[in-house]
C-alpha cells in the first residue's frame, strides 16, 4: 500500500513517501518492480491515482507518480536528488529542469493536495482491520516545525509495523495562530473519529493539548485520550483540597492512579491522572468516561509514537 504525504506552503515544498507495494494486486494496477520499467510503473501508478480520486488530473497524477518512483530510486526526498533520478522520457532532461518541474507541481494552486490525500487515506483505512481483541486504534496528535518555514499539524496511526500519517494541515511560519487554534484541532479530531467508525479511538498527545476544551470534545465524540500534562497545575478531589500536582508523591514501583479529579481550571469536569513511578516519566491525563466499555489502560508514554510499542 502506498502512503504519501505532500506538504506545501507557498514556495516551500516537502514531499514524503512512506512505503510501496511491489506485489501484484488483483486489479493488476501494481506490478512487481523486477519486471517493469520506470515508464510502465509510473503509468500504472498514475492510473491508480486517477481512479482513486477525482481531485487529481492526468498530468498531476503523472508528475506525482514520477516523483514517487524517483524518490524510491534515490532513497531521498531532497529535490535535487529526486530530480536526478527521473527515468523514462524525463531522463533526458537536465536535473535543473526536473527540479523546476517538481517545484511547479508541488506549488500548483490547482492541485488540491488535502482532498487528494483524504481520498488516499480513506482508501487505505477502508481496508484496515485491527488484529487485537480490544478493538482499539491509537492516534497520535502533534505539531512539527521545519526551522522557521512552516508548521504542520499531523495525526498518525499504526498500520502493520509502521506509523503513518492519516491527516495533516500546513501553516506558513511557526507563529500562525490558526495552526494552534481550537477550530483547527477540532477539525483534525473529528476527521479521525469519522475515519474509524467501528473502533475505539484513543488520542495520544503532548502537553500542548492539555486543554479542557479538547478533553470535552474527545469525550463528546465518545472517544478517549491519554495526554501529557504539566505538574504545576492544582488539582482536587473528594479526599484532597486543591494542591499542586507536583506535590503528590508517586509510588515506588508502579504508577499512581488518581480518579475523579478536578483541575483548578476546570472545576466541573472529572479526570483520571496517572503519575509514573520514575521521576522522568510523563504525568498522563486519561479519559474518565466508559461509554464504550472499559478503557484500555495507557500506563506509559515512552516514545514519540507509543502505538509502535503495541504488539
GROMACS .gro file of C-alpha atoms in nm:
model
  311
    1UNK     CA    1   0.000   0.000   0.000
    2UNK     CA    2   0.133   0.338  -0.091
    3UNK     CA    3   0.115   0.613   0.169
    4UNK     CA    4   0.241   0.954   0.073
    5UNK     CA    5   0.248   1.291   0.236
    6UNK     CA    6   0.286   1.608   0.035
    7UNK     CA    7   0.331   1.929   0.230
    8UNK     CA    8   0.336   2.263   0.054
    9UNK     CA    9   0.349   2.617   0.179
   10UNK     CA   10   0.374   2.887  -0.090
   11UNK     CA   11   0.731   2.847  -0.221
   12UNK     CA   12   0.826   2.587   0.038
   13UNK     CA   13   0.753   2.226  -0.053
   14UNK     CA   14   0.832   1.893   0.105
   15UNK     CA   15   0.744   1.554  -0.035
   16UNK     CA   16   0.749   1.244   0.184
   17UNK     CA   17   0.672   0.890   0.078
   18UNK     CA   18   0.602   0.605   0.317
   19UNK     CA   19   0.615   0.256   0.165
   20UNK     CA   20   0.503   0.099  -0.162
   21UNK     CA   21   0.354  -0.235  -0.262
   22UNK     CA   22   0.558  -0.426  -0.516
   23UNK     CA   23   0.320  -0.718  -0.520
   24UNK     CA   24   0.058  -0.763  -0.788
   25UNK     CA   25  -0.293  -0.672  -0.667
   26UNK     CA   26  -0.599  -0.846  -0.806
   27UNK     CA   27  -0.681  -0.531  -1.001
   28UNK     CA   28  -0.344  -0.551  -1.172
   29UNK     CA   29  -0.266  -0.185  -1.101
   30UNK     CA   30   0.065  -0.252  -0.926
   31UNK     CA   31   0.330  -0.479  -1.077
   32UNK     CA   32   0.648  -0.620  -0.937
   33UNK     CA   33   0.941  -0.379  -0.967
   34UNK     CA   34   1.168  -0.651  -1.105
   35UNK     CA   35   0.969  -0.700  -1.425
   36UNK     CA   36   0.867  -0.345  -1.508
   37UNK     CA   37   1.027  -0.036  -1.649
   38UNK     CA   38   1.004   0.308  -1.495
   39UNK     CA   39   0.751   0.412  -1.760
   40UNK     CA   40   0.518   0.117  -1.705
   41UNK     CA   41   0.532   0.158  -1.328
   42UNK     CA   42   0.462   0.530  -1.345
   43UNK     CA   43   0.176   0.469  -1.587
   44UNK     CA   44   0.018   0.207  -1.357
   45UNK     CA   45   0.060   0.432  -1.054
   46UNK     CA   46  -0.081   0.731  -1.239
   47UNK     CA   47  -0.387   0.533  -1.348
   48UNK     CA   48  -0.439   0.418  -0.991
   49UNK     CA   49  -0.433   0.775  -0.858
   50UNK     CA   50  -0.686   0.888  -1.116
   51UNK     CA   51  -0.921   0.600  -1.037
   52UNK     CA   52  -0.881   0.668  -0.666
   53UNK     CA   53  -0.958   1.040  -0.653
   54UNK     CA   54  -1.144   1.298  -0.862
   55UNK     CA   55  -0.914   1.566  -0.717
   56UNK     CA   56  -0.615   1.489  -0.938
   57UNK     CA   57  -0.580   1.543  -1.313
   58UNK     CA   58  -0.396   1.321  -1.557
   59UNK     CA   59  -0.085   1.548  -1.579
   60UNK     CA   60  -0.080   1.585  -1.199
   61UNK     CA   61  -0.108   1.208  -1.150
   62UNK     CA   62   0.178   1.155  -1.396
   63UNK     CA   63   0.401   1.406  -1.220
   64UNK     CA   64   0.320   1.258  -0.880
   65UNK     CA   65   0.399   0.904  -0.991
   66UNK     CA   66   0.732   1.020  -1.140
   67UNK     CA   67   0.827   1.194  -0.816
   68UNK     CA   68   0.736   0.893  -0.602
   69UNK     CA   69   0.933   0.643  -0.811
   70UNK     CA   70   1.231   0.878  -0.837
   71UNK     CA   71   1.223   0.926  -0.456
   72UNK     CA   72   1.231   0.550  -0.409
   73UNK     CA   73   1.519   0.511  -0.653
   74UNK     CA   74   1.712   0.798  -0.492
   75UNK     CA   75   1.628   0.685  -0.139
   76UNK     CA   76   1.586   1.055  -0.067
   77UNK     CA   77   1.326   1.331  -0.064
   78UNK     CA   78   1.574   1.611  -0.136
   79UNK     CA   79   1.454   1.785  -0.451
   80UNK     CA   80   1.791   1.778  -0.630
   81UNK     CA   81   1.838   1.407  -0.558
   82UNK     CA   82   1.487   1.318  -0.673
   83UNK     CA   83   1.527   1.524  -0.992
   84UNK     CA   84   1.849   1.343  -1.083
   85UNK     CA   85   1.676   1.003  -1.059
   86UNK     CA   86   1.394   1.069  -1.306
   87UNK     CA   87   1.387   0.797  -1.569
   88UNK     CA   88   1.179   0.724  -1.875
   89UNK     CA   89   1.103   1.016  -2.105
   90UNK     CA   90   1.224   1.264  -1.840
   91UNK     CA   91   1.568   1.108  -1.807
   92UNK     CA   92   1.690   1.316  -2.099
   93UNK     CA   93   1.610   1.642  -1.922
   94UNK     CA   94   1.870   1.830  -1.725
   95UNK     CA   95   1.836   1.786  -1.345
   96UNK     CA   96   1.768   2.159  -1.313
   97UNK     CA   97   1.470   2.123  -1.548
   98UNK     CA   98   1.332   1.833  -1.346
   99UNK     CA   99   1.377   2.032  -1.025
  100UNK     CA  100   1.165   2.312  -1.169
  101UNK     CA  101   0.907   2.053  -1.272
  102UNK     CA  102   0.885   1.922  -0.915
  103UNK     CA  103   0.851   2.270  -0.766
  104UNK     CA  104   0.582   2.371  -1.016
  105UNK     CA  105   0.385   2.058  -0.933
  106UNK     CA  106   0.407   2.090  -0.554
  107UNK     CA  107   0.317   2.459  -0.568
  108UNK     CA  108   0.039   2.424  -0.822
  109UNK     CA  109  -0.266   2.602  -0.671
  110UNK     CA  110  -0.496   2.388  -0.886
  111UNK     CA  111  -0.382   2.069  -0.712
  112UNK     CA  112  -0.594   2.015  -0.401
  113UNK     CA  113  -0.345   1.809  -0.204
  114UNK     CA  114  -0.561   1.788   0.109
  115UNK     CA  115  -0.861   1.641  -0.074
  116UNK     CA  116  -0.642   1.401  -0.268
  117UNK     CA  117  -0.465   1.286   0.048
  118UNK     CA  118  -0.801   1.237   0.223
  119UNK     CA  119  -0.918   1.018  -0.067
  120UNK     CA  120  -0.599   0.813  -0.046
  121UNK     CA  121  -0.621   0.765   0.331
  122UNK     CA  122  -0.990   0.673   0.311
  123UNK     CA  123  -0.898   0.405   0.057
  124UNK     CA  124  -0.629   0.267   0.289
  125UNK     CA  125  -0.835   0.277   0.609
  126UNK     CA  126  -1.131   0.115   0.435
  127UNK     CA  127  -0.913  -0.197   0.412
  128UNK     CA  128  -0.780  -0.158   0.766
  129UNK     CA  129  -0.855  -0.419   1.035
  130UNK     CA  130  -0.710  -0.442   1.384
  131UNK     CA  131  -0.578  -0.780   1.492
  132UNK     CA  132  -0.601  -0.729   1.867
  133UNK     CA  133  -0.921  -0.810   2.054
  134UNK     CA  134  -0.976  -0.478   2.232
  135UNK     CA  135  -1.074  -0.305   1.905
  136UNK     CA  136  -0.862  -0.001   1.989
  137UNK     CA  137  -0.692   0.237   1.748
  138UNK     CA  138  -0.429   0.478   1.879
  139UNK     CA  139  -0.400   0.814   1.704
  140UNK     CA  140  -0.103   1.042   1.780
  141UNK     CA  141  -0.151   1.416   1.750
  142UNK     CA  142   0.141   1.656   1.728
  143UNK     CA  143   0.283   1.974   1.576
  144UNK     CA  144   0.612   1.967   1.389
  145UNK     CA  145   0.826   2.255   1.265
  146UNK     CA  146   1.066   2.298   0.975
  147UNK     CA  147   1.302   2.566   1.104
  148UNK     CA  148   1.107   2.891   1.065
  149UNK     CA  149   0.944   2.796   0.735
  150UNK     CA  150   0.623   2.622   0.832
  151UNK     CA  151   0.426   2.436   1.097
  152UNK     CA  152   0.244   2.107   1.040
  153UNK     CA  153  -0.034   1.958   1.249
  154UNK     CA  154  -0.022   1.582   1.191
  155UNK     CA  155  -0.228   1.285   1.308
  156UNK     CA  156  -0.069   0.942   1.273
  157UNK     CA  157  -0.180   0.587   1.341
  158UNK     CA  158  -0.029   0.243   1.311
  159UNK     CA  159  -0.075   0.010   1.016
  160UNK     CA  160   0.130  -0.307   1.040
  161UNK     CA  161   0.465  -0.211   1.190
  162UNK     CA  162   0.462   0.144   1.057
  163UNK     CA  163   0.327   0.467   1.196
  164UNK     CA  164   0.164   0.652   0.906
  165UNK     CA  165   0.006   0.996   0.869
  166UNK     CA  166  -0.372   0.999   0.832
  167UNK     CA  167  -0.426   1.376   0.845
  168UNK     CA  168  -0.216   1.690   0.810
  169UNK     CA  169  -0.254   2.064   0.772
  170UNK     CA  170   0.031   2.306   0.699
  171UNK     CA  171   0.074   2.667   0.805
  172UNK     CA  172   0.333   2.920   0.699
  173UNK     CA  173   0.592   3.011   0.961
  174UNK     CA  174   0.593   2.899   1.323
  175UNK     CA  175   0.366   3.164   1.472
  176UNK     CA  176   0.046   3.121   1.271
  177UNK     CA  177  -0.232   3.120   1.531
  178UNK     CA  178  -0.452   2.905   1.306
  179UNK     CA  179  -0.207   2.615   1.344
  180UNK     CA  180  -0.278   2.603   1.718
  181UNK     CA  181  -0.643   2.714   1.727
  182UNK     CA  182  -0.918   2.502   1.875
  183UNK     CA  183  -1.108   2.502   1.543
  184UNK     CA  184  -0.808   2.353   1.362
  185UNK     CA  185  -0.764   2.082   1.626
  186UNK     CA  186  -1.138   2.017   1.631
  187UNK     CA  187  -1.140   1.954   1.254
  188UNK     CA  188  -0.849   1.709   1.291
  189UNK     CA  189  -1.006   1.515   1.579
  190UNK     CA  190  -1.344   1.500   1.410
  191UNK     CA  191  -1.184   1.374   1.089
  192UNK     CA  192  -1.002   1.094   1.275
  193UNK     CA  193  -1.320   1.000   1.461
  194UNK     CA  194  -1.513   0.960   1.133
  195UNK     CA  195  -1.225   0.768   0.977
  196UNK     CA  196  -1.259   0.487   1.236
  197UNK     CA  197  -1.636   0.450   1.295
  198UNK     CA  198  -1.613   0.090   1.419
  199UNK     CA  199  -1.322   0.127   1.661
  200UNK     CA  200  -1.240   0.277   1.998
  201UNK     CA  201  -1.010   0.567   1.920
  202UNK     CA  202  -0.760   0.677   2.185
  203UNK     CA  203  -0.586   1.007   2.113
  204UNK     CA  204  -0.229   1.045   2.237
  205UNK     CA  205  -0.075   1.390   2.262
  206UNK     CA  206   0.187   1.607   2.431
  207UNK     CA  207   0.146   1.885   2.685
  208UNK     CA  208   0.034   2.144   2.433
  209UNK     CA  209  -0.300   1.965   2.401
  210UNK     CA  210  -0.355   1.976   2.778
  211UNK     CA  211  -0.676   2.177   2.745
  212UNK     CA  212  -1.019   2.109   2.892
  213UNK     CA  213  -1.197   2.208   2.569
  214UNK     CA  214  -1.000   1.940   2.381
  215UNK     CA  215  -1.080   1.684   2.651
  216UNK     CA  216  -1.450   1.762   2.630
  217UNK     CA  217  -1.451   1.745   2.251
  218UNK     CA  218  -1.292   1.400   2.253
  219UNK     CA  219  -1.540   1.270   2.508
  220UNK     CA  220  -1.831   1.426   2.316
  221UNK     CA  221  -1.710   1.219   2.021
  222UNK     CA  222  -1.727   0.912   2.251
  223UNK     CA  223  -1.353   0.863   2.206
  224UNK     CA  224  -1.072   0.851   2.462
  225UNK     CA  225  -0.742   1.022   2.532
  226UNK     CA  226  -0.409   0.985   2.710
  227UNK     CA  227  -0.247   1.328   2.713
  228UNK     CA  228   0.062   1.451   2.894
  229UNK     CA  229   0.010   1.732   3.141
  230UNK     CA  230   0.222   1.977   3.336
  231UNK     CA  231   0.283   1.926   3.706
  232UNK     CA  232   0.245   2.291   3.805
  233UNK     CA  233  -0.135   2.279   3.798
  234UNK     CA  234  -0.363   2.246   4.100
  235UNK     CA  235  -0.600   1.954   4.144
  236UNK     CA  236  -0.861   1.848   4.394
  237UNK     CA  237  -1.093   1.556   4.468
  238UNK     CA  238  -1.335   1.442   4.734
  239UNK     CA  239  -1.042   1.343   4.953
  240UNK     CA  240  -0.798   1.630   4.889
  241UNK     CA  241  -0.824   2.006   4.861
  242UNK     CA  242  -0.657   2.196   4.579
  243UNK     CA  243  -0.288   2.108   4.580
  244UNK     CA  244  -0.014   2.123   4.321
  245UNK     CA  245   0.014   1.807   4.115
  246UNK     CA  246   0.391   1.814   4.170
  247UNK     CA  247   0.338   1.776   4.548
  248UNK     CA  248   0.176   1.432   4.513
  249UNK     CA  249   0.432   1.159   4.574
  250UNK     CA  250   0.428   0.866   4.330
  251UNK     CA  251   0.452   0.501   4.423
  252UNK     CA  252   0.794   0.340   4.409
  253UNK     CA  253   0.731   0.054   4.168
  254UNK     CA  254   0.410   0.142   3.987
  255UNK     CA  255   0.209   0.436   3.863
  256UNK     CA  256  -0.031   0.610   4.098
  257UNK     CA  257  -0.381   0.646   3.956
  258UNK     CA  258  -0.597   0.938   4.074
  259UNK     CA  259  -0.961   0.909   3.972
  260UNK     CA  260  -1.246   1.165   3.981
  261UNK     CA  261  -1.002   1.456   3.993
  262UNK     CA  262  -1.084   1.822   3.933
  263UNK     CA  263  -0.844   2.075   3.785
  264UNK     CA  264  -0.836   2.431   3.909
  265UNK     CA  265  -0.901   2.549   3.552
  266UNK     CA  266  -1.192   2.308   3.503
  267UNK     CA  267  -1.383   2.257   3.826
  268UNK     CA  268  -1.690   2.099   3.667
  269UNK     CA  269  -1.517   1.821   3.478
  270UNK     CA  270  -1.369   1.499   3.616
  271UNK     CA  271  -1.039   1.347   3.506
  272UNK     CA  272  -0.818   1.047   3.567
  273UNK     CA  273  -0.447   1.116   3.625
  274UNK     CA  274  -0.164   0.863   3.606
  275UNK     CA  275   0.156   0.960   3.795
  276UNK     CA  276   0.454   0.742   3.694
  277UNK     CA  277   0.696   0.591   3.942
  278UNK     CA  278   1.002   0.715   3.750
  279UNK     CA  279   1.083   1.085   3.809
  280UNK     CA  280   1.147   1.132   3.439
  281UNK     CA  281   0.815   0.977   3.337
  282UNK     CA  282   0.525   1.176   3.199
  283UNK     CA  283   0.213   1.254   3.401
  284UNK     CA  284  -0.084   1.143   3.192
  285UNK     CA  285  -0.443   1.263   3.190
  286UNK     CA  286  -0.686   0.989   3.088
  287UNK     CA  287  -1.050   0.979   2.987
  288UNK     CA  288  -1.294   0.941   3.274
  289UNK     CA  289  -1.586   0.811   3.068
  290UNK     CA  290  -1.655   0.445   2.988
  291UNK     CA  291  -1.920   0.484   2.719
  292UNK     CA  292  -1.779   0.205   2.502
  293UNK     CA  293  -1.682  -0.031   2.781
  294UNK     CA  294  -1.371  -0.029   2.992
  295UNK     CA  295  -1.096   0.192   2.854
  296UNK     CA  296  -0.771   0.002   2.791
  297UNK     CA  297  -0.505   0.146   3.018
  298UNK     CA  298  -0.224   0.362   2.876
  299UNK     CA  299   0.032   0.306   3.151
  300UNK     CA  300   0.319   0.477   2.978
  301UNK     CA  301   0.418   0.723   2.712
  302UNK     CA  302   0.772   0.602   2.642
  303UNK     CA  303   0.825   0.725   2.287
  304UNK     CA  304   0.709   0.982   2.037
  305UNK     CA  305   0.475   0.727   1.883
  306UNK     CA  306   0.381   0.490   2.165
  307UNK     CA  307   0.148   0.288   1.945
  308UNK     CA  308   0.463   0.138   1.793
  309UNK     CA  309   0.512  -0.039   2.127
  310UNK     CA  310   0.188  -0.227   2.084
  311UNK     CA  311   0.208  -0.587   1.973
   0.00000   0.00000   0.00000
